[in-house]
Short mmCIF file of C-alpha atoms in Angstrom, two decimals:
data_model
loop_
_atom_site.label_atom_id
_atom_site.label_comp_id
_atom_site.label_asym_id
_atom_site.label_seq_id
_atom_site.Cartn_x
_atom_site.Cartn_y
_atom_site.Cartn_z
CA GLU A 1 13.66 1.27 -24.11
CA ALA A 2 11.75 -1.47 -21.65
CA ASP A 3 8.25 -1.63 -22.01
CA ILE A 4 5.25 -3.99 -22.18
CA TYR A 5 2.91 -2.89 -25.61
CA GLN A 6 -0.73 -3.97 -26.47
CA THR A 7 -2.57 -3.60 -29.78
CA PRO A 8 -4.39 -2.93 -30.77
CA ARG A 9 -5.80 0.29 -28.03
CA TYR A 10 -9.40 0.21 -28.72
CA LEU A 11 -11.53 -2.45 -30.68
CA VAL A 12 -15.19 -2.34 -31.81
CA ILE A 13 -16.03 -5.68 -33.18
CA GLY A 14 -19.47 -7.78 -34.01
CA THR A 15 -20.52 -10.73 -32.22
CA GLY A 16 -19.03 -13.96 -33.87
CA LYS A 17 -15.74 -12.27 -34.96
CA LYS A 18 -12.52 -13.94 -33.86
CA ILE A 19 -9.91 -11.72 -32.30
CA THR A 20 -6.40 -11.65 -30.81
CA LEU A 21 -4.95 -9.11 -28.77
CA GLU A 22 -1.48 -8.70 -28.91
CA CYS A 23 0.94 -8.63 -25.58
CA SER A 24 4.66 -7.61 -26.38
CA GLN A 25 7.20 -7.11 -23.41
CA THR A 26 11.23 -6.01 -24.48
CA MET A 27 11.19 -6.09 -20.21
CA GLY A 28 13.39 -9.47 -20.66
CA HIS A 29 10.74 -10.75 -18.16
CA ASP A 30 9.53 -14.33 -17.50
CA LYS A 31 6.44 -14.03 -16.49
CA MET A 32 3.25 -12.46 -18.14
CA TYR A 33 -0.13 -12.38 -17.41
CA TRP A 34 -3.63 -11.19 -18.48
CA TYR A 35 -6.31 -9.43 -16.44
CA GLN A 36 -9.85 -8.50 -17.20
CA GLN A 37 -10.92 -5.41 -16.09
CA ASP A 38 -13.94 -2.96 -16.34
CA PRO A 39 -12.93 -0.01 -15.98
CA GLY A 40 -12.15 1.82 -12.25
CA MET A 41 -13.29 -1.95 -11.39
CA GLU A 42 -11.72 -5.16 -9.91
CA LEU A 43 -9.10 -6.67 -11.96
CA HIS A 44 -9.76 -10.21 -12.61
CA LEU A 45 -6.69 -13.02 -13.37
CA ILE A 46 -7.64 -14.86 -16.49
CA HIS A 47 -4.33 -16.22 -17.73
CA TYR A 48 -0.53 -16.37 -16.64
CA SER A 49 2.45 -17.96 -18.04
CA TYR A 50 5.88 -18.66 -16.56
CA GLY A 51 7.48 -19.02 -18.97
CA VAL A 52 7.65 -20.45 -23.25
CA ASN A 53 5.04 -23.03 -23.90
CA SER A 54 3.71 -22.57 -20.06
CA THR A 55 0.15 -21.38 -19.83
CA GLU A 56 -2.40 -21.42 -16.82
CA LYS A 57 -5.55 -20.54 -16.50
CA GLY A 58 -6.68 -17.93 -13.85
CA ASP A 59 -9.51 -17.12 -11.15
CA LEU A 60 -11.86 -16.09 -13.74
CA SER A 61 -12.87 -18.20 -15.81
CA SER A 62 -12.49 -16.99 -19.67
CA GLU A 63 -13.54 -18.43 -23.23
CA SER A 64 -10.30 -16.96 -24.36
CA THR A 65 -6.83 -19.05 -25.44
CA VAL A 66 -3.49 -17.77 -24.95
CA SER A 67 0.17 -19.00 -26.37
CA ARG A 68 3.68 -17.83 -25.12
CA ILE A 69 5.66 -19.18 -27.93
CA ARG A 70 8.05 -16.83 -27.64
CA THR A 71 9.25 -15.20 -24.41
CA GLU A 72 8.20 -11.59 -25.11
CA HIS A 73 5.24 -12.74 -26.59
CA PHE A 74 1.64 -13.61 -25.28
CA PRO A 75 -1.64 -13.26 -27.48
CA LEU A 76 -4.66 -13.63 -26.44
CA THR A 77 -7.86 -14.93 -28.59
CA LEU A 78 -11.34 -15.20 -28.29
CA GLU A 79 -12.48 -17.70 -31.41
CA SER A 80 -15.95 -16.19 -31.18
CA ALA A 81 -16.35 -12.63 -29.75
CA ARG A 82 -20.17 -11.99 -27.82
CA PRO A 83 -21.42 -8.77 -25.53
CA SER A 84 -20.18 -10.64 -22.83
CA HIS A 85 -16.65 -9.93 -23.70
CA THR A 86 -17.07 -6.31 -23.56
CA SER A 87 -14.10 -5.04 -21.26
CA GLN A 88 -10.83 -3.71 -20.84
CA TYR A 89 -7.79 -6.41 -20.91
CA LEU A 90 -4.57 -5.58 -19.52
CA CYS A 91 -1.41 -7.45 -20.26
CA ALA A 92 1.32 -7.80 -17.23
CA SER A 93 4.66 -9.00 -16.61
CA SER A 94 7.11 -9.81 -13.85
CA SER A 95 10.84 -10.83 -13.48
CA ARG A 96 11.19 -14.48 -11.84
CA VAL A 97 15.16 -13.94 -10.46
CA PRO A 98 14.56 -12.66 -8.14
CA ALA A 99 10.74 -13.98 -7.16
CA SER A 100 9.37 -10.57 -7.29
CA GLY A 101 5.99 -10.12 -7.18
CA THR A 102 5.95 -6.73 -8.89
CA GLN A 103 4.07 -6.32 -12.28
CA TYR A 104 4.39 -4.21 -14.84
CA PHE A 105 1.43 -3.21 -16.53
CA GLY A 106 0.46 -2.58 -20.64
CA PRO A 107 -1.68 -0.10 -21.55
CA GLY A 108 -4.41 -1.83 -22.08
CA THR A 109 -7.27 -2.68 -24.62
CA ARG A 110 -10.58 -1.94 -24.95
CA LEU A 111 -12.62 -4.00 -26.54
CA LEU A 112 -16.54 -3.46 -27.35
CA VAL A 113 -18.38 -6.28 -28.49
CA LEU A 114 -21.76 -5.12 -30.61
CA ALA B 1 -8.02 -19.20 0.88
CA GLN B 2 -5.89 -15.93 -0.24
CA ARG B 3 -7.80 -13.20 0.15
CA VAL B 4 -7.36 -8.92 -0.19
CA THR B 5 -10.40 -7.03 1.26
CA GLN B 6 -10.57 -2.93 0.51
CA PRO B 7 -13.48 -2.23 2.24
CA GLU B 8 -14.13 1.30 0.64
CA LYS B 9 -14.82 1.91 -3.24
CA LEU B 10 -14.66 6.09 -2.49
CA LEU B 11 -12.87 7.96 -0.14
CA SER B 12 -12.97 11.55 -0.67
CA VAL B 13 -11.35 13.54 1.30
CA PHE B 14 -10.04 17.47 0.99
CA LYS B 15 -7.08 19.14 0.01
CA GLY B 16 -4.23 19.14 2.69
CA ALA B 17 -6.51 16.34 5.14
CA PRO B 18 -4.80 12.56 5.82
CA VAL B 19 -5.11 10.24 3.52
CA GLU B 20 -5.52 6.90 5.18
CA LEU B 21 -6.89 3.78 2.42
CA LYS B 22 -7.59 0.45 4.27
CA CYS B 23 -6.77 -3.11 3.01
CA ASN B 24 -6.56 -6.43 4.83
CA TYR B 25 -5.72 -9.42 3.98
CA SER B 26 -5.81 -13.37 4.67
CA TYR B 27 -2.89 -15.48 3.85
CA SER B 28 -1.17 -18.47 5.53
CA GLY B 29 2.11 -17.96 4.92
CA SER B 30 4.92 -14.48 4.68
CA PRO B 31 3.01 -12.38 2.10
CA GLU B 32 4.65 -9.69 0.38
CA LEU B 33 2.28 -6.60 0.35
CA PHE B 34 2.02 -4.15 -2.09
CA TRP B 35 0.18 -1.08 -3.73
CA TYR B 36 -0.57 -0.17 -7.08
CA VAL B 37 -2.29 3.32 -8.53
CA GLN B 38 -3.94 3.93 -11.50
CA TYR B 39 -4.19 7.26 -12.39
CA SER B 40 -7.01 8.60 -15.03
CA ARG B 41 -5.73 7.57 -18.72
CA GLN B 42 -2.82 6.21 -17.48
CA ARG B 43 -1.23 2.87 -16.90
CA LEU B 44 -1.60 0.63 -13.55
CA GLN B 45 1.62 1.04 -11.81
CA LEU B 46 3.21 0.08 -8.37
CA LEU B 47 3.39 2.67 -5.52
CA LEU B 48 5.04 0.87 -3.54
CA ARG B 49 5.89 -2.24 -1.42
CA HIS B 50 6.05 -2.96 1.88
CA ILE B 51 9.59 -5.24 1.28
CA SER B 52 10.74 -1.67 0.55
CA ARG B 53 10.00 0.15 3.37
CA GLU B 54 10.52 3.72 1.56
CA SER B 55 7.59 6.54 0.39
CA ILE B 56 6.82 7.50 -2.44
CA LYS B 57 4.93 10.41 -3.24
CA GLY B 58 4.64 11.30 0.34
CA PHE B 59 2.71 7.91 1.25
CA THR B 60 3.69 5.13 3.50
CA ALA B 61 2.48 1.55 4.27
CA ASP B 62 3.03 -0.34 7.16
CA LEU B 63 2.91 -3.75 7.73
CA ASN B 64 0.77 -4.92 10.75
CA LYS B 65 0.68 -8.76 10.93
CA GLY B 66 -1.51 -8.93 14.14
CA GLU B 67 -4.06 -7.21 12.30
CA THR B 68 -3.19 -8.60 8.58
CA SER B 69 -3.42 -4.99 7.43
CA PHE B 70 -1.09 -3.26 5.29
CA HIS B 71 -3.21 0.59 5.08
CA LEU B 72 -1.58 3.68 2.81
CA LYS B 73 -1.46 6.63 4.53
CA LYS B 74 -0.34 10.17 3.75
CA PRO B 75 -0.59 13.06 6.09
CA PHE B 76 -1.22 15.98 3.63
CA ALA B 77 -3.81 14.92 0.62
CA GLN B 78 -2.74 16.38 -2.88
CA GLU B 79 -5.06 16.67 -5.76
CA GLU B 80 -2.95 15.14 -8.14
CA ASP B 81 -2.80 12.04 -5.46
CA SER B 82 -7.05 11.31 -6.95
CA ALA B 83 -6.81 7.71 -8.80
CA MET B 84 -7.49 4.67 -8.02
CA TYR B 85 -5.92 2.60 -5.53
CA TYR B 86 -5.03 -1.53 -5.32
CA CYS B 87 -3.61 -3.28 -2.88
CA ALA B 88 -2.58 -6.26 -3.22
CA LEU B 89 -0.64 -9.53 -1.53
CA SER B 90 1.62 -12.24 -3.21
CA GLY B 91 2.97 -15.55 -2.11
CA GLY B 92 6.23 -14.28 -0.43
CA TYR B 93 9.19 -15.31 -2.87
CA SER B 94 7.89 -18.11 -4.66
CA SER B 95 8.98 -18.14 -7.84
CA ALA B 96 5.37 -19.34 -8.80
CA SER B 97 3.25 -16.87 -7.08
CA LYS B 98 1.08 -14.90 -8.35
CA ILE B 99 -0.55 -11.96 -7.68
CA ILE B 100 -3.98 -10.98 -5.49
CA PHE B 101 -5.92 -7.97 -6.60
CA GLY B 102 -8.39 -6.11 -3.63
CA SER B 103 -10.95 -4.53 -5.30
CA GLY B 104 -9.89 -1.41 -5.86
CA THR B 105 -11.11 2.14 -3.90
CA ARG B 106 -11.42 4.91 -5.58
CA LEU B 107 -9.57 8.27 -3.84
CA SER B 108 -11.07 11.52 -5.33
CA ILE B 109 -9.28 14.38 -3.18
CA ARG B 110 -12.04 17.93 -3.25
CA PRO B 111 -10.35 21.66 -3.61
#
């Protein structure tokens, strides 16, 4: 079934640890996005990609990095987690053709950095 | 500058009352407008888009280019409409367009 997956769903980790949040989609979409969202609050775009080997920073400055080696996979990495990184991270994807603004969202990863 | 404004952080109405969630935008070209909804413990999902001109779950939204608004309306609110609603804008039909989200409005339907 076509879907977008995020793992882990919840993560509690200590300051200074390196973490990778996984995002995979079987939608066949070219475009993928990472948003940061405090629960019930505004979404902030932190990274996006229009295809393999294409990554761009979003509107909100973030210390995280992303990679896009495979079309279906768009992991986000924090080299050294800090309490200020505590938030919910949403991954999304959308089709390039036909050009569409409709985005499909994953279930999110809730990150707590102690 | 591209911007989406949702002036109400919280809107509380009684069941059966009409609902209007406000959205205003700023964009220099011809944008595509959307409403996304996030129910409790569920994913953020598309509710409707202006080019479809459809009614979803009784909700409609009309793009008013003169007032640069895209308000979401429903004539009779139901309890299951309680959720977080986000208005969003995309820069039209360019494949390089990103989506810009508003800050969201929490809709609470009182029984």
